[in-house]
Amino acid sequence: MDYTKIELFKSKLENKSKMRKIIFLAIVLCYGTSNLWGENGSRLWLRYEPLPDSLAKSYADKIQKIYFPDSETGRIIDSEFREAFRAMTNKELYLAKKGGEAKSVCFVVDTKMKENYQIQNKTLAKDSYISVTAVDETGLLYGMFHLLRLMQMHENISHLDIHEKPSYERRILNHWDNRDGTIERGYAGSSLWEWGDLPNVLSLRYKDYARANASIGINGTVLNNVNAEAIFISSEYLPKVAALANVFRPYGIKVYLSINCSSPALLGGLDTSDPEDARVRKWWDDKIKEIYDLIPDFGGFLVKANSEGTPGPQDYGRTPVSGANMLGEALKPYGGIVMWRAFVYDPASSDRVKEAYEGFKPLDGLFLDNVIIQVKNGPIDFQPREPFTPLFGAMQKTAVMPEFQITQEYLGQEKQLAYLAPLYQECLQADTYAKGQGSTVAKCTDGTLFPHSITAIAGVANTGNDTNWTGHHFAQANWYCFGRLAWNNRLTPEQIADEWLKMTFSNDPAFVEPVKEMMMESREAIVNYMMPLGLAHLFAWEHHYGPAPWLNIPDTRPDWMPSYYHKADSQGIGFDRTKEGSNAVSQYSSPVSDIYNDINACPENLLLWFHHVPWNHRMSNGKTLWDELCYKYQSGVDAARNFQKIWDQEGSFIDKERFKEVQSNLKTQTRDAILWRDACVLYFQTFSSLPIPSELERSLFDLDIMQKNGANEALYYGMQQQPK
Amino acid sequence: MDYTKIELFKSKLENKSKMRKIIFLAIVLCYGTSNLWGENGSRLWLRYEPLPDSLAKSYADKIQKIYFPDSETGRIIDSEFREAFRAMTNKELYLAKKGGEAKSVCFVVDTKMKENYQIQNKTLAKDSYISVTAVDETGLLYGMFHLLRLMQMHENISHLDIHEKPSYERRILNHWDNRDGTIERGYAGSSLWEWGDLPNVLSLRYKDYARANASIGINGTVLNNVNAEAIFISSEYLPKVAALANVFRPYGIKVYLSINCSSPALLGGLDTSDPEDARVRKWWDDKIKEIYDLIPDFGGFLVKANSEGTPGPQDYGRTPVSGANMLGEALKPYGGIVMWRAFVYDPASSDRVKEAYEGFKPLDGLFLDNVIIQVKNGPIDFQPREPFTPLFGAMQKTAVMPEFQITQEYLGQEKQLAYLAPLYQECLQADTYAKGQGSTVAKCTDGTLFPHSITAIAGVANTGNDTNWTGHHFAQANWYCFGRLAWNNRLTPEQIADEWLKMTFSNDPAFVEPVKEMMMESREAIVNYMMPLGLAHLFAWEHHYGPAPWLNIPDTRPDWMPSYYHKADSQGIGFDRTKEGSNAVSQYSSPVSDIYNDINACPENLLLWFHHVPWNHRMSNGKTLWDELCYKYQSGVDAARNFQKIWDQEGSFIDKERFKEVQSNLKTQTRDAILWRDACVLYFQTFSSLPIPSELERSLFDLDIMQKNGANEALYYGMQQQPK
């Protein structure tokens, strides 16, 4: 029994006896189970739940026919819209004979448009229809998903006048997937790509993947890990890649590959991979021709060179320019691009955060126009909070693209709820002052301030072959919000959460409002219980889940040890990056550099990033730094506890399956928040020698036990796998 | 540097510069360490810390000489008082030549006294002295410790007129110590009695043990476990027992032994231990003569017969009367007594709580007058809260003595802070209505209402060979308060806590008041997070520390399984002991029986003990039973957390060593309180199917993990011993 019928039945039963209500409930319980309890999250935000009766009727009055282009993408539009409409309204659509028929929805390409797509109500004599026009068929697909989204959100569709164009031309997922199916920093099962079966066997999920991406405007995917195995561009693998490209193409999605800079040696048998070597150039020319022969719309290459042990042009005394331009030149004839990552750092450096800038700023203007520098949002590595990387705004003559992490490597992985739109927007809306006030990272990268021939944005994907795609049900929201912000970098996190919640769970305000609030607070909660006030990288070795601020592994890179970052001592805590310290502040434009340099002006949420602050430093609220640190950690725990309380009240609005799974996740999150608080507060207390403010909750775990067990394996593993 | 000097130094420094204060602090830190940091708890409440200067001077003005009897006990009085006085005032006492000299403290026996001891200021010409008179030398010892207690508490000793006599004639510790040094339910190390070394080698601790007991009026000790090995009355062991008795005698302490009812067979080689058998009687007569030849003031026997597998007269078809009177008759010529325990229950019974009454009430009046029935405070077994055992008040023609547990078998053992005076007083002041209103358990047992030739009270000891005697520093307070209540069953728990804290830690009100409050709330906190509202026996198997309300071990006595006690089902929870149920209420006098029988009149803290209560039952505060249960569990956790906060503020008042150890204990306590809450609330929720009230903190642990790991081994063990 679907929702509409239940509503109908319910209305008939109103004013009847209590007994009948009980019968009704019994029927709902018997027949309603497939709707209420059968949810496993696999449908993502494209659930197309039955609409309330009156709304279904109103939509069905307005839309009775559909017109679409006769093409592969056109048929996808027809099928998606038709099935969604049937599921939501229980009505079948007729085929319109031509565009613009009364009571139709009409999808038409108009290549002369300046926008990507428009959605408008148009009148025709007495009747009206909905016109979706777009610059190309992918635009029609986007318009179609936009219209469906409005319906899923129960919006009025009688006065539409929507004009959309994307903030970034290329909106790309980066998959850190390996050939053996593992995913580096993946927490949702194995890779979606079944390389053994490709190209002959195509998983049904490839289409679902493309469809989900198209629904949020993602138009590119880098299939393999940036720590790249050369084999992906081998003649054995390229047909497999081409098979995926064929599935994705009608959804407007191009494939890209990460390359290994030593490929000429590894695959071509050359004795060098020096980009200035003619044989190397020839090898790449040939390889790229081979790729485009198979995949005419191939997107290009993503390159992690001379970073964390990967090979690159510097192995031969060349610069990144040499390597990137060599590839750019070869790709140019085909329209391909090079995304060259600026994620480089040297263990010998005294301040890792300066290195991307130091390495790339001097190269500004030297790259070809189909090369774009891919820059992580912050100068370290996707920490819960970082300031924006100073290359944004500083690199003006070369195209720069932001790289965000969607997978929650440092934000609780698949176990914790962290809605990341606030993190993404915090970076995108940060003001670099590169061209005076208002020079946000968004404007520095989307072409507004520095026009380049390409604009792009990347997100490290959180997808895997888990039934629900992303491990944690709420991690779907991060895939969703990345796509939405890539499309429109002016959307607010609240707007996006509102869309996602309504489509994914329920339109009931009693559900949406509190859960949205929980989402909005979730990333800050993690910052607070993991590393507040600008702390960074206090993670346990390798797994990046649990805390280990005490970590000290002899003969290991110092810049991989927490003490490199927190620099706690008896005087205070934090990394002095002022002019008196590492002078990393100087990489920012004025007045940003001056603000960060001034302990009293520096935003408190980045205080310890830029300053080594005395324990008794007065914060703006009058507390000492030490007390404030303790309060922040506790507030993170309190927030996690509050999420549990909020969620526990929402069980009646959604399916039991997702409710229980999220409930269980939130329990783990609170437990581990307490672990984080205790580990950090007790460890830093060994430096401050100050008491935890008496009104705060005491620690639950002992520092010595955490230190003994937590260094190589987070205590939480032990807690979940108790000994007999 | 002692405290007096510091005070002096401090006063000189007042009004001086900040720099000098810093120097002063440095000096305190250097010289004060032996006082402040050298504490290990071994001195118990007999620490005799230096007094504030003015007070020391005032006492030293008043007392300059000491007069005492020329006897072993007299010399103990002299030495104890002299050393304590020196430690507290830094003054030496002279020897008075006769009783009643000016400015002396004078200890004199007066066998005609009706009180045990008196302490009075007496005048002599212009001067005064302090007179301590007592009915015997032990009374003088008690008076001496009383006077020292007043000084330790900084009391005025100028207007003393103290008249003391004990509530119970025999105030006895029961040691559940075994021959091999283990202690059943002992949590403070091994047994104090070194049987291998006795009688030739005497541990110095024997004297300290006797002295501590004398200081709180304890005058008897049962040396061995009630689950008795026969060997303790063998000819091999009696000289060892005699050696201990010789040490204890000058402190007024008699030794008793637990006996094994099969001793005639086990030690005497008889083919029976039937109390009606003439050979058996003869064997006991001979044995008792042997004992009194070695120990002329031997106290008597404690007997656990036909209980939890021990042998007894019922093995031969006899009654407890037969066994007890046989022993009583044999002991009578020597002044010995028999303490016969009423702790009997049969796995076949439908309600264990009825059995002590059913077994012993019919025997009332049949026992000899040197037999006393030892009855546990509650009808089950030392649970965090039980109603009083109905034998109190019901057994009027036979002497009855209360048995309390000082060792915290069911109240957090050595890991948790539980001050038990409130539990003891809750029982002692419970009104049985046996002779109308005011017939408290205290008055039913101390001779007020039912005069018998003996009165007695027993406490199962919590001592062991740990440096601090009792494991947890605060467990010393339970030894102390048991002794004080045995002496005077009208003292309030607050008074006793006040005495103990001042003597054991500090006289500073900023320490005493909050910590006293913590002590006063501690037992109720445990009730709340372990088993509120009258629940009982939800413990994990065997160790009785952690929770296992789900415990179900096939082929085990059902009355050892939690479900026997909580009886949770989908309708409600609790044991129906009303007239419609097991009718245990009928064992109480009216109106107690009627009050317990009425779900609306029954005290809510015993509700589930007497009633099977529907989950939606309205409590007096308007909450449903289910909600109230959840709130109670949370309030226990909140209280444990609050203890941590209180304690953390007291570090500056006491030595670091005990501060840190108690701090660590409180951390464990809070963690385990959370475990208890989660285990019980989540388990009972499987029956109630009701949500935890949304405003309450969510659970931290998962039920399935707790159930998997917690049945045979409490989860807390796992938490403290994390895997690598």
Short mmCIF file of C-alpha atoms in Angstrom, two decimals, chain A residues 541 548-556 558 560-563 683 711:
data_model
loop_
_atom_site.label_atom_id
_atom_site.label_comp_id
_atom_site.label_asym_id
_atom_site.label_seq_id
_atom_site.Cartn_x
_atom_site.Cartn_y
_atom_site.Cartn_z
CA TRP A 541 49.40 6.68 13.25
CA ALA A 548 47.36 10.18 19.62
CA PRO A 549 48.70 13.66 20.38
CA TRP A 550 51.56 11.92 22.22
CA LEU A 551 52.64 9.92 19.17
CA ASN A 552 56.37 9.65 18.75
CA ILE A 553 57.76 6.98 16.46
CA PRO A 554 61.54 7.08 16.22
CA ASP A 555 63.11 7.35 12.77
CA THR A 556 59.86 8.54 11.22
CA PRO A 558 58.93 14.47 12.00
CA TRP A 560 54.08 13.08 10.34
CA MET A 561 54.17 13.34 14.16
CA PRO A 562 51.55 15.31 16.11
CA SER A 563 54.16 17.17 18.17
CA TYR A 683 47.89 14.81 27.35
CA ALA A 711 49.50 4.72 19.59
#
